[in-house]
Short mmCIF file of N, CA and C in Angstrom, two decimals:
data_model
loop_
_atom_site.label_atom_id
_atom_site.label_comp_id
_atom_site.label_asym_id
_atom_site.label_seq_id
_atom_site.Cartn_x
_atom_site.Cartn_y
_atom_site.Cartn_z
N UNK A 2 -45.32 80.01 4.61
CA UNK A 2 -44.33 79.09 4.75
C UNK A 2 -44.63 78.24 6.06
N UNK A 3 -45.20 78.75 6.99
CA UNK A 3 -45.50 77.99 8.18
C UNK A 3 -46.56 76.96 7.85
N UNK A 4 -47.41 77.37 7.00
CA UNK A 4 -48.54 76.36 6.57
C UNK A 4 -47.83 75.12 5.96
N UNK A 5 -46.92 75.28 5.10
CA UNK A 5 -46.27 74.19 4.49
C UNK A 5 -45.50 73.35 5.49
N UNK A 6 -44.86 74.00 6.43
CA UNK A 6 -44.17 73.13 7.42
C UNK A 6 -45.13 72.35 8.31
N UNK A 7 -46.32 72.93 8.54
CA UNK A 7 -47.30 72.17 9.30
C UNK A 7 -47.86 71.03 8.51
N UNK A 8 -48.01 71.26 7.25
CA UNK A 8 -48.58 70.24 6.28
C UNK A 8 -47.62 69.06 6.26
N UNK A 9 -46.32 69.35 6.13
CA UNK A 9 -45.20 68.32 5.97
C UNK A 9 -45.16 67.54 7.30
N UNK A 10 -45.34 68.30 8.41
CA UNK A 10 -45.14 67.60 9.74
C UNK A 10 -46.29 66.71 9.86
N UNK A 11 -47.52 66.96 9.59
CA UNK A 11 -48.68 66.16 9.78
C UNK A 11 -48.67 64.82 8.77
N UNK A 12 -48.18 65.21 7.60
CA UNK A 12 -48.12 64.08 6.54
C UNK A 12 -46.78 63.64 6.20
N UNK A 13 -45.95 63.58 7.30
CA UNK A 13 -44.51 63.25 7.08
C UNK A 13 -44.37 61.90 6.30
N UNK A 14 -44.90 60.85 6.73
CA UNK A 14 -44.79 59.51 6.15
C UNK A 14 -45.21 59.52 4.75
N UNK A 15 -46.27 60.19 4.37
CA UNK A 15 -46.75 60.27 3.01
C UNK A 15 -45.80 61.04 2.12
N UNK A 16 -45.20 62.13 2.72
CA UNK A 16 -44.21 62.89 1.98
C UNK A 16 -42.97 62.09 1.71
N UNK A 17 -42.43 61.36 2.75
CA UNK A 17 -41.33 60.54 2.57
C UNK A 17 -41.51 59.38 1.61
N UNK A 18 -42.67 58.77 1.54
CA UNK A 18 -42.95 57.75 0.61
C UNK A 18 -43.00 58.29 -0.82
N UNK A 19 -43.61 59.52 -0.99
CA UNK A 19 -43.67 60.09 -2.26
C UNK A 19 -42.21 60.46 -2.78
N UNK A 20 -41.42 61.02 -1.84
CA UNK A 20 -39.99 61.30 -2.22
C UNK A 20 -39.20 60.10 -2.57
N UNK A 21 -39.43 59.00 -1.92
CA UNK A 21 -38.81 57.79 -2.31
C UNK A 21 -39.23 57.31 -3.65
N UNK A 22 -40.45 57.32 -3.98
CA UNK A 22 -40.95 56.90 -5.28
C UNK A 22 -40.42 57.73 -6.41
N UNK A 23 -40.45 59.12 -6.13
CA UNK A 23 -39.84 59.87 -7.16
C UNK A 23 -38.28 59.65 -7.42
N UNK A 24 -37.65 59.45 -6.34
CA UNK A 24 -36.17 59.14 -6.48
C UNK A 24 -35.96 57.82 -7.28
N UNK A 25 -36.76 56.83 -6.98
CA UNK A 25 -36.64 55.48 -7.66
C UNK A 25 -36.91 55.73 -9.23
N UNK A 26 -37.93 56.54 -9.47
CA UNK A 26 -38.31 56.72 -10.86
C UNK A 26 -37.19 57.46 -11.58
N UNK A 27 -36.75 58.53 -10.94
CA UNK A 27 -35.66 59.32 -11.64
C UNK A 27 -34.38 58.48 -11.73
N UNK A 28 -34.08 57.66 -10.75
CA UNK A 28 -32.88 56.82 -10.86
C UNK A 28 -32.99 55.77 -12.01
N UNK A 29 -34.13 55.16 -12.14
CA UNK A 29 -34.37 54.14 -13.21
C UNK A 29 -34.32 54.81 -14.62
N UNK A 30 -34.80 56.00 -14.69
CA UNK A 30 -34.85 56.72 -15.97
C UNK A 30 -33.39 57.20 -16.35
N UNK A 31 -32.62 57.57 -15.35
CA UNK A 31 -31.26 58.03 -15.61
C UNK A 31 -30.34 56.89 -16.05
N UNK A 32 -30.65 55.72 -15.59
CA UNK A 32 -29.83 54.54 -16.04
C UNK A 32 -30.47 53.96 -17.32
N UNK A 33 -29.87 54.14 -18.45
CA UNK A 33 -30.40 53.67 -19.70
C UNK A 33 -29.91 52.27 -19.96
N UNK A 34 -30.64 51.50 -20.72
CA UNK A 34 -30.27 50.13 -21.01
C UNK A 34 -29.12 50.06 -21.99
N UNK A 35 -28.77 51.14 -22.71
CA UNK A 35 -27.68 50.97 -23.67
C UNK A 35 -26.22 50.89 -22.96
N UNK A 36 -26.21 51.33 -21.65
CA UNK A 36 -24.98 51.28 -20.94
C UNK A 36 -24.77 49.81 -20.53
N UNK A 37 -23.66 49.21 -20.85
CA UNK A 37 -23.32 47.94 -20.44
C UNK A 37 -22.80 47.92 -19.02
N UNK A 38 -23.30 46.90 -18.35
CA UNK A 38 -22.90 46.71 -16.97
C UNK A 38 -21.55 45.87 -16.95
N UNK A 39 -20.62 46.39 -16.42
CA UNK A 39 -19.33 45.72 -16.47
C UNK A 39 -19.18 44.88 -15.18
N UNK A 40 -18.83 43.56 -15.39
CA UNK A 40 -18.57 42.67 -14.28
C UNK A 40 -17.09 42.37 -14.30
N UNK A 41 -16.59 42.07 -13.08
CA UNK A 41 -15.19 41.86 -12.89
C UNK A 41 -15.07 40.39 -12.35
N UNK A 42 -14.16 39.65 -12.96
CA UNK A 42 -13.99 38.29 -12.51
C UNK A 42 -12.74 38.24 -11.70
N UNK A 43 -12.79 37.90 -10.41
CA UNK A 43 -11.77 37.85 -9.50
C UNK A 43 -11.31 36.42 -9.46
N UNK A 44 -10.07 36.08 -9.85
CA UNK A 44 -9.66 34.75 -9.81
C UNK A 44 -9.28 34.35 -8.41
N UNK A 45 -9.57 33.09 -8.03
CA UNK A 45 -9.23 32.53 -6.76
C UNK A 45 -7.92 31.80 -6.84
N UNK A 46 -6.89 32.36 -6.25
CA UNK A 46 -5.49 31.88 -6.30
C UNK A 46 -5.40 30.73 -5.38
N UNK A 47 -5.84 30.88 -4.22
CA UNK A 47 -5.68 29.79 -3.17
C UNK A 47 -6.88 29.86 -2.15
N UNK A 48 -7.31 28.70 -1.79
CA UNK A 48 -8.43 28.58 -0.95
C UNK A 48 -7.86 28.15 0.39
N UNK A 49 -8.55 28.38 1.49
CA UNK A 49 -8.21 27.96 2.73
C UNK A 49 -8.45 26.46 2.86
N UNK A 50 -7.58 25.78 3.29
CA UNK A 50 -7.64 24.26 3.45
C UNK A 50 -7.08 23.82 4.68
N UNK A 51 -7.35 22.55 4.94
CA UNK A 51 -6.78 21.99 6.18
C UNK A 51 -5.24 21.86 6.01
N UNK A 52 -4.58 21.98 7.06
CA UNK A 52 -3.16 21.90 7.09
C UNK A 52 -2.75 20.53 6.47
N UNK A 53 -1.67 20.58 5.65
CA UNK A 53 -1.25 19.43 4.90
C UNK A 53 0.12 19.07 5.48
N UNK A 54 0.40 17.77 5.68
CA UNK A 54 1.68 17.38 6.18
C UNK A 54 2.79 17.66 5.15
N UNK A 55 4.06 17.65 5.66
CA UNK A 55 5.19 17.95 4.79
C UNK A 55 5.31 16.97 3.69
N UNK A 56 5.06 15.68 3.93
CA UNK A 56 5.11 14.54 2.91
C UNK A 56 3.95 14.73 1.84
N UNK A 57 2.76 15.04 2.38
CA UNK A 57 1.69 15.21 1.44
C UNK A 57 1.97 16.44 0.59
N UNK A 58 2.47 17.52 1.15
CA UNK A 58 2.72 18.74 0.35
C UNK A 58 3.82 18.42 -0.72
N UNK A 59 4.89 17.63 -0.32
CA UNK A 59 5.85 17.23 -1.25
C UNK A 59 5.25 16.40 -2.36
N UNK A 60 4.40 15.45 -2.05
CA UNK A 60 3.69 14.59 -3.07
C UNK A 60 2.96 15.37 -4.02
N UNK A 61 2.19 16.41 -3.56
CA UNK A 61 1.44 17.23 -4.41
C UNK A 61 2.37 18.00 -5.34
N UNK A 62 3.43 18.58 -4.83
CA UNK A 62 4.37 19.37 -5.73
C UNK A 62 4.97 18.40 -6.71
N UNK A 63 5.36 17.17 -6.24
CA UNK A 63 5.99 16.28 -7.29
C UNK A 63 5.03 15.92 -8.41
N UNK A 64 3.74 15.65 -7.98
CA UNK A 64 2.82 15.31 -9.03
C UNK A 64 2.45 16.41 -9.90
N UNK A 65 2.42 17.63 -9.48
CA UNK A 65 2.13 18.71 -10.31
C UNK A 65 3.36 18.99 -11.26
N UNK A 66 4.64 18.90 -10.76
CA UNK A 66 5.71 19.07 -11.63
C UNK A 66 5.77 17.85 -12.70
N UNK A 67 5.39 16.72 -12.29
CA UNK A 67 5.36 15.58 -13.33
C UNK A 67 4.31 15.88 -14.38
N UNK A 68 3.16 16.38 -13.92
CA UNK A 68 2.06 16.65 -14.95
C UNK A 68 2.60 17.70 -15.97
N UNK A 69 3.24 18.73 -15.44
CA UNK A 69 3.76 19.81 -16.28
C UNK A 69 4.79 19.22 -17.30
N UNK A 70 5.71 18.45 -16.81
CA UNK A 70 6.71 17.76 -17.66
C UNK A 70 6.01 16.94 -18.69
N UNK A 71 5.07 16.08 -18.34
CA UNK A 71 4.38 15.16 -19.26
C UNK A 71 3.71 16.10 -20.35
N UNK A 72 2.97 17.17 -19.91
CA UNK A 72 2.33 18.06 -20.94
C UNK A 72 3.29 18.68 -21.88
N UNK A 73 4.46 19.10 -21.43
CA UNK A 73 5.49 19.74 -22.32
C UNK A 73 6.05 18.74 -23.28
N UNK A 74 6.27 17.56 -22.80
CA UNK A 74 6.90 16.55 -23.62
C UNK A 74 5.91 16.14 -24.73
N UNK A 75 4.57 15.99 -24.31
CA UNK A 75 3.58 15.69 -25.27
C UNK A 75 3.43 16.73 -26.35
N UNK A 76 3.60 18.02 -26.00
CA UNK A 76 3.49 19.04 -27.00
C UNK A 76 4.76 18.97 -27.86
N UNK A 77 5.88 18.69 -27.33
CA UNK A 77 7.15 18.52 -28.14
C UNK A 77 7.05 17.39 -29.08
N UNK A 78 6.53 16.33 -28.64
CA UNK A 78 6.32 15.07 -29.52
C UNK A 78 5.34 15.40 -30.65
N UNK A 79 4.41 16.21 -30.39
CA UNK A 79 3.27 16.49 -31.39
C UNK A 79 3.78 17.54 -32.47
N UNK A 80 4.91 18.09 -32.32
CA UNK A 80 5.41 19.03 -33.34
C UNK A 80 6.03 18.30 -34.42
N UNK A 81 5.43 18.45 -35.64
CA UNK A 81 5.93 17.76 -36.86
C UNK A 81 7.17 18.33 -37.47
N UNK A 82 7.37 19.62 -37.16
CA UNK A 82 8.56 20.28 -37.83
C UNK A 82 9.83 19.96 -37.18
N UNK A 83 9.82 19.20 -36.03
CA UNK A 83 11.11 18.91 -35.37
C UNK A 83 11.66 17.66 -36.01
N UNK A 84 12.97 17.53 -35.87
CA UNK A 84 13.62 16.31 -36.37
C UNK A 84 13.26 15.06 -35.54
N UNK A 85 13.31 13.87 -36.21
CA UNK A 85 12.88 12.66 -35.62
C UNK A 85 13.70 12.36 -34.41
N UNK A 86 15.02 12.74 -34.31
CA UNK A 86 15.79 12.37 -33.14
C UNK A 86 15.26 13.04 -31.91
N UNK A 87 15.00 14.36 -32.00
CA UNK A 87 14.48 15.11 -30.97
C UNK A 87 13.12 14.58 -30.41
N UNK A 88 12.23 14.17 -31.39
CA UNK A 88 10.95 13.68 -31.01
C UNK A 88 11.10 12.33 -30.29
N UNK A 89 12.08 11.50 -30.79
CA UNK A 89 12.21 10.11 -30.12
C UNK A 89 12.90 10.39 -28.78
N UNK A 90 13.70 11.30 -28.57
CA UNK A 90 14.26 11.56 -27.28
C UNK A 90 13.17 12.05 -26.30
N UNK A 91 12.27 12.87 -26.77
CA UNK A 91 11.20 13.36 -25.90
C UNK A 91 10.21 12.19 -25.62
N UNK A 92 9.99 11.30 -26.56
CA UNK A 92 9.16 10.17 -26.31
C UNK A 92 9.82 9.17 -25.31
N UNK A 93 11.08 8.94 -25.34
CA UNK A 93 11.80 8.10 -24.35
C UNK A 93 11.75 8.75 -23.04
N UNK A 94 11.94 10.12 -22.90
CA UNK A 94 11.89 10.77 -21.61
C UNK A 94 10.43 10.75 -21.01
N UNK A 95 9.43 10.81 -21.89
CA UNK A 95 8.13 10.78 -21.47
C UNK A 95 7.76 9.39 -20.90
N UNK A 96 8.22 8.27 -21.61
CA UNK A 96 8.00 6.93 -21.09
C UNK A 96 8.69 6.70 -19.77
N UNK A 97 9.92 7.38 -19.59
CA UNK A 97 10.60 7.15 -18.33
C UNK A 97 9.82 7.80 -17.19
N UNK A 98 9.39 9.00 -17.43
CA UNK A 98 8.50 9.73 -16.43
C UNK A 98 7.22 8.84 -16.06
N UNK A 99 6.58 8.36 -17.08
CA UNK A 99 5.41 7.58 -16.86
C UNK A 99 5.60 6.27 -16.05
N UNK A 100 6.74 5.60 -16.51
CA UNK A 100 7.14 4.38 -15.71
C UNK A 100 7.44 4.65 -14.28
N UNK A 101 8.22 5.74 -14.05
CA UNK A 101 8.58 6.13 -12.70
C UNK A 101 7.35 6.49 -11.81
N UNK A 102 6.35 7.15 -12.45
CA UNK A 102 5.16 7.50 -11.74
C UNK A 102 4.33 6.26 -11.40
N UNK A 103 4.31 5.37 -12.29
CA UNK A 103 3.54 4.09 -11.97
C UNK A 103 4.15 3.34 -10.83
N UNK A 104 5.55 3.22 -10.82
CA UNK A 104 6.16 2.61 -9.82
C UNK A 104 5.90 3.29 -8.36
N UNK A 105 6.13 4.67 -8.39
CA UNK A 105 5.90 5.52 -7.24
C UNK A 105 4.45 5.32 -6.68
N UNK A 106 3.48 5.31 -7.54
CA UNK A 106 2.10 5.23 -7.13
C UNK A 106 1.81 3.84 -6.55
N UNK A 107 2.38 2.79 -7.20
CA UNK A 107 2.11 1.43 -6.71
C UNK A 107 2.74 1.19 -5.39
N UNK A 108 3.96 1.74 -5.15
CA UNK A 108 4.62 1.57 -3.93
C UNK A 108 3.98 2.27 -2.81
N UNK A 109 3.56 3.62 -3.05
CA UNK A 109 2.87 4.41 -2.14
C UNK A 109 1.52 3.77 -1.72
N UNK A 110 0.80 3.23 -2.76
CA UNK A 110 -0.44 2.59 -2.52
C UNK A 110 -0.32 1.28 -1.57
N UNK A 111 0.82 0.53 -1.88
CA UNK A 111 1.06 -0.64 -1.13
C UNK A 111 1.51 -0.27 0.37
N UNK A 112 2.09 0.88 0.57
CA UNK A 112 2.53 1.28 1.86
C UNK A 112 1.46 1.93 2.63
N UNK A 113 0.30 2.13 2.10
CA UNK A 113 -0.78 2.77 2.75
C UNK A 113 -1.22 2.15 3.99
N UNK A 114 -1.29 0.90 4.10
CA UNK A 114 -1.66 0.16 5.25
C UNK A 114 -0.50 -0.21 6.15
N UNK A 115 0.73 0.24 5.89
CA UNK A 115 1.90 -0.10 6.71
C UNK A 115 2.13 0.92 7.72
N UNK A 116 3.09 0.61 8.62
CA UNK A 116 3.51 1.62 9.59
C UNK A 116 4.30 2.74 9.07
N UNK A 117 4.72 2.68 7.78
CA UNK A 117 5.57 3.78 7.22
C UNK A 117 4.68 4.90 6.67
N UNK A 118 3.30 4.63 6.57
CA UNK A 118 2.45 5.63 6.10
C UNK A 118 2.26 6.72 7.04
N UNK A 119 2.20 8.03 6.66
CA UNK A 119 2.25 8.59 5.42
C UNK A 119 3.65 8.61 4.86
N UNK A 120 3.85 8.39 3.59
CA UNK A 120 5.08 8.34 2.95
C UNK A 120 4.93 8.79 1.44
N UNK A 121 6.05 9.07 0.85
CA UNK A 121 6.17 9.49 -0.52
C UNK A 121 7.35 8.71 -1.08
N UNK A 122 7.08 8.15 -2.25
CA UNK A 122 8.10 7.51 -3.05
C UNK A 122 8.61 8.24 -4.27
N UNK A 123 9.97 8.31 -4.34
CA UNK A 123 10.56 9.06 -5.53
C UNK A 123 11.48 8.09 -6.22
N UNK A 124 11.19 7.83 -7.48
CA UNK A 124 12.05 6.99 -8.29
C UNK A 124 12.77 7.91 -9.42
N UNK A 125 14.14 7.97 -9.30
CA UNK A 125 14.84 8.80 -10.27
C UNK A 125 16.21 8.10 -10.51
N UNK A 126 16.50 7.89 -11.81
CA UNK A 126 17.72 7.30 -12.25
C UNK A 126 17.98 5.92 -11.57
N UNK A 127 16.99 5.17 -11.43
CA UNK A 127 16.93 3.83 -10.84
C UNK A 127 17.15 3.86 -9.40
N UNK A 128 17.06 4.97 -8.66
CA UNK A 128 17.24 4.93 -7.22
C UNK A 128 15.81 5.22 -6.67
N UNK A 129 15.28 4.41 -5.73
CA UNK A 129 14.06 4.53 -5.06
C UNK A 129 14.28 5.17 -3.66
N UNK A 130 13.72 6.32 -3.43
CA UNK A 130 13.72 6.91 -2.14
C UNK A 130 12.30 6.91 -1.53
N UNK A 131 12.25 6.45 -0.26
CA UNK A 131 10.95 6.50 0.39
C UNK A 131 11.14 7.42 1.54
N UNK A 132 10.32 8.52 1.56
CA UNK A 132 10.30 9.49 2.68
C UNK A 132 9.16 9.31 3.52
N UNK A 133 9.39 9.06 4.86
CA UNK A 133 8.31 8.71 5.66
C UNK A 133 8.33 9.74 6.89
N UNK A 134 7.21 9.94 7.50
CA UNK A 134 7.17 10.77 8.69
C UNK A 134 7.52 10.04 9.98
N UNK A 135 7.75 8.65 9.82
CA UNK A 135 8.09 7.93 11.02
C UNK A 135 9.58 8.25 11.46
N UNK A 136 9.85 8.18 12.74
CA UNK A 136 11.15 8.55 13.23
C UNK A 136 12.17 7.46 13.23
N UNK A 137 11.72 6.21 13.27
CA UNK A 137 12.64 5.07 13.16
C UNK A 137 12.05 4.02 12.25
N UNK A 138 12.96 3.24 11.65
CA UNK A 138 12.58 2.23 10.73
C UNK A 138 13.04 0.84 11.32
N UNK A 139 12.08 -0.07 11.29
CA UNK A 139 12.31 -1.36 11.77
C UNK A 139 12.86 -2.22 10.57
N UNK A 140 13.38 -3.46 10.86
CA UNK A 140 13.82 -4.33 9.91
C UNK A 140 12.67 -4.85 9.10
N UNK A 141 11.53 -5.02 9.67
CA UNK A 141 10.26 -5.34 8.99
C UNK A 141 9.94 -4.31 7.99
N UNK A 142 9.97 -3.10 8.30
CA UNK A 142 9.69 -2.06 7.37
C UNK A 142 10.70 -2.01 6.18
N UNK A 143 11.93 -2.18 6.52
CA UNK A 143 12.91 -2.19 5.48
C UNK A 143 12.76 -3.28 4.52
N UNK A 144 12.39 -4.55 5.05
CA UNK A 144 12.14 -5.75 4.20
C UNK A 144 10.98 -5.53 3.34
N UNK A 145 9.86 -4.84 3.90
CA UNK A 145 8.66 -4.61 3.12
C UNK A 145 9.03 -3.67 1.90
N UNK A 146 9.79 -2.59 2.17
CA UNK A 146 10.07 -1.64 1.13
C UNK A 146 11.00 -2.39 0.10
N UNK A 147 11.96 -3.19 0.43
CA UNK A 147 12.83 -3.90 -0.49
C UNK A 147 12.01 -4.82 -1.37
N UNK A 148 11.09 -5.50 -0.73
CA UNK A 148 10.20 -6.47 -1.54
C UNK A 148 9.37 -5.68 -2.48
N UNK A 149 8.72 -4.66 -2.05
CA UNK A 149 7.88 -3.80 -2.97
C UNK A 149 8.66 -3.19 -4.10
N UNK A 150 9.92 -2.77 -3.80
CA UNK A 150 10.81 -2.20 -4.73
C UNK A 150 11.16 -3.22 -5.82
N UNK A 151 11.39 -4.42 -5.50
CA UNK A 151 11.82 -5.44 -6.39
C UNK A 151 10.54 -5.87 -7.22
N UNK A 152 9.44 -6.06 -6.55
CA UNK A 152 8.20 -6.54 -7.23
C UNK A 152 7.66 -5.46 -8.18
N UNK A 153 7.56 -4.21 -7.79
CA UNK A 153 6.91 -3.21 -8.59
C UNK A 153 7.84 -2.48 -9.57
N UNK A 154 9.11 -2.44 -9.20
CA UNK A 154 10.00 -1.65 -10.15
C UNK A 154 11.24 -2.40 -10.60
N UNK A 155 11.41 -3.60 -10.11
CA UNK A 155 12.62 -4.35 -10.45
C UNK A 155 13.90 -3.72 -9.88
N UNK A 156 13.79 -3.06 -8.66
CA UNK A 156 14.89 -2.32 -8.20
C UNK A 156 15.57 -3.14 -7.14
N UNK A 157 16.93 -3.11 -7.18
CA UNK A 157 17.77 -3.79 -6.42
C UNK A 157 17.81 -3.17 -4.98
N UNK A 158 18.06 -4.04 -4.00
CA UNK A 158 18.00 -3.48 -2.51
C UNK A 158 19.02 -2.35 -2.26
N UNK A 159 20.16 -2.40 -3.03
CA UNK A 159 21.15 -1.37 -2.79
C UNK A 159 20.83 -0.05 -3.42
N UNK A 160 19.72 0.01 -4.26
CA UNK A 160 19.23 1.12 -4.88
C UNK A 160 18.01 1.72 -4.13
N UNK A 161 17.75 1.29 -2.98
CA UNK A 161 16.60 1.72 -2.17
C UNK A 161 17.03 2.52 -0.92
N UNK A 162 16.47 3.71 -0.80
CA UNK A 162 16.73 4.57 0.42
C UNK A 162 15.48 4.79 1.19
N UNK A 163 15.56 4.67 2.39
CA UNK A 163 14.45 5.04 3.31
C UNK A 163 14.81 6.16 4.20
N UNK A 164 14.17 7.30 4.08
CA UNK A 164 14.49 8.56 4.78
C UNK A 164 13.46 8.89 5.79
N UNK A 165 13.80 9.09 7.03
CA UNK A 165 12.88 9.40 8.16
C UNK A 165 12.68 10.89 8.16
N UNK A 166 11.45 11.33 8.17
CA UNK A 166 11.13 12.79 8.13
C UNK A 166 11.36 13.43 9.43
N UNK A 167 11.21 12.68 10.55
CA UNK A 167 11.24 13.29 11.84
C UNK A 167 12.55 12.94 12.52
#
């Protein structure tokens, strides 16, 4: 027994290398190819991003809700088994949402270079609301918004609201 211990001590590296090779061979033989390797897909719910202002966060939520409404109305319109009145109502509502989105996007785009930016425009039931992070509104800002509302949406000045976010 002492001879075996002396032999292993002198040839320790060779013994460990042989043991490693035998372990690798036995491990590869024990794992047969007929066993399916299962993979798990982990969905990414949210990624870390730069902090977003309250106005930008609102704009993203508004756009997401509008896209969901548009998709639902398009599915409703595409159903042939519904009566014509329901489909016409859905088509009218869809056109209203699209028209409002176009006005909102046009006004927000026009205000990008103004002192009111960042801002969000909301058009609902003929009332245009502009939400800005600015703390005070000048007469020049108000006149600009009134002009844009009339030009892009045909909205009367009494139907325009400017809301300060701060």
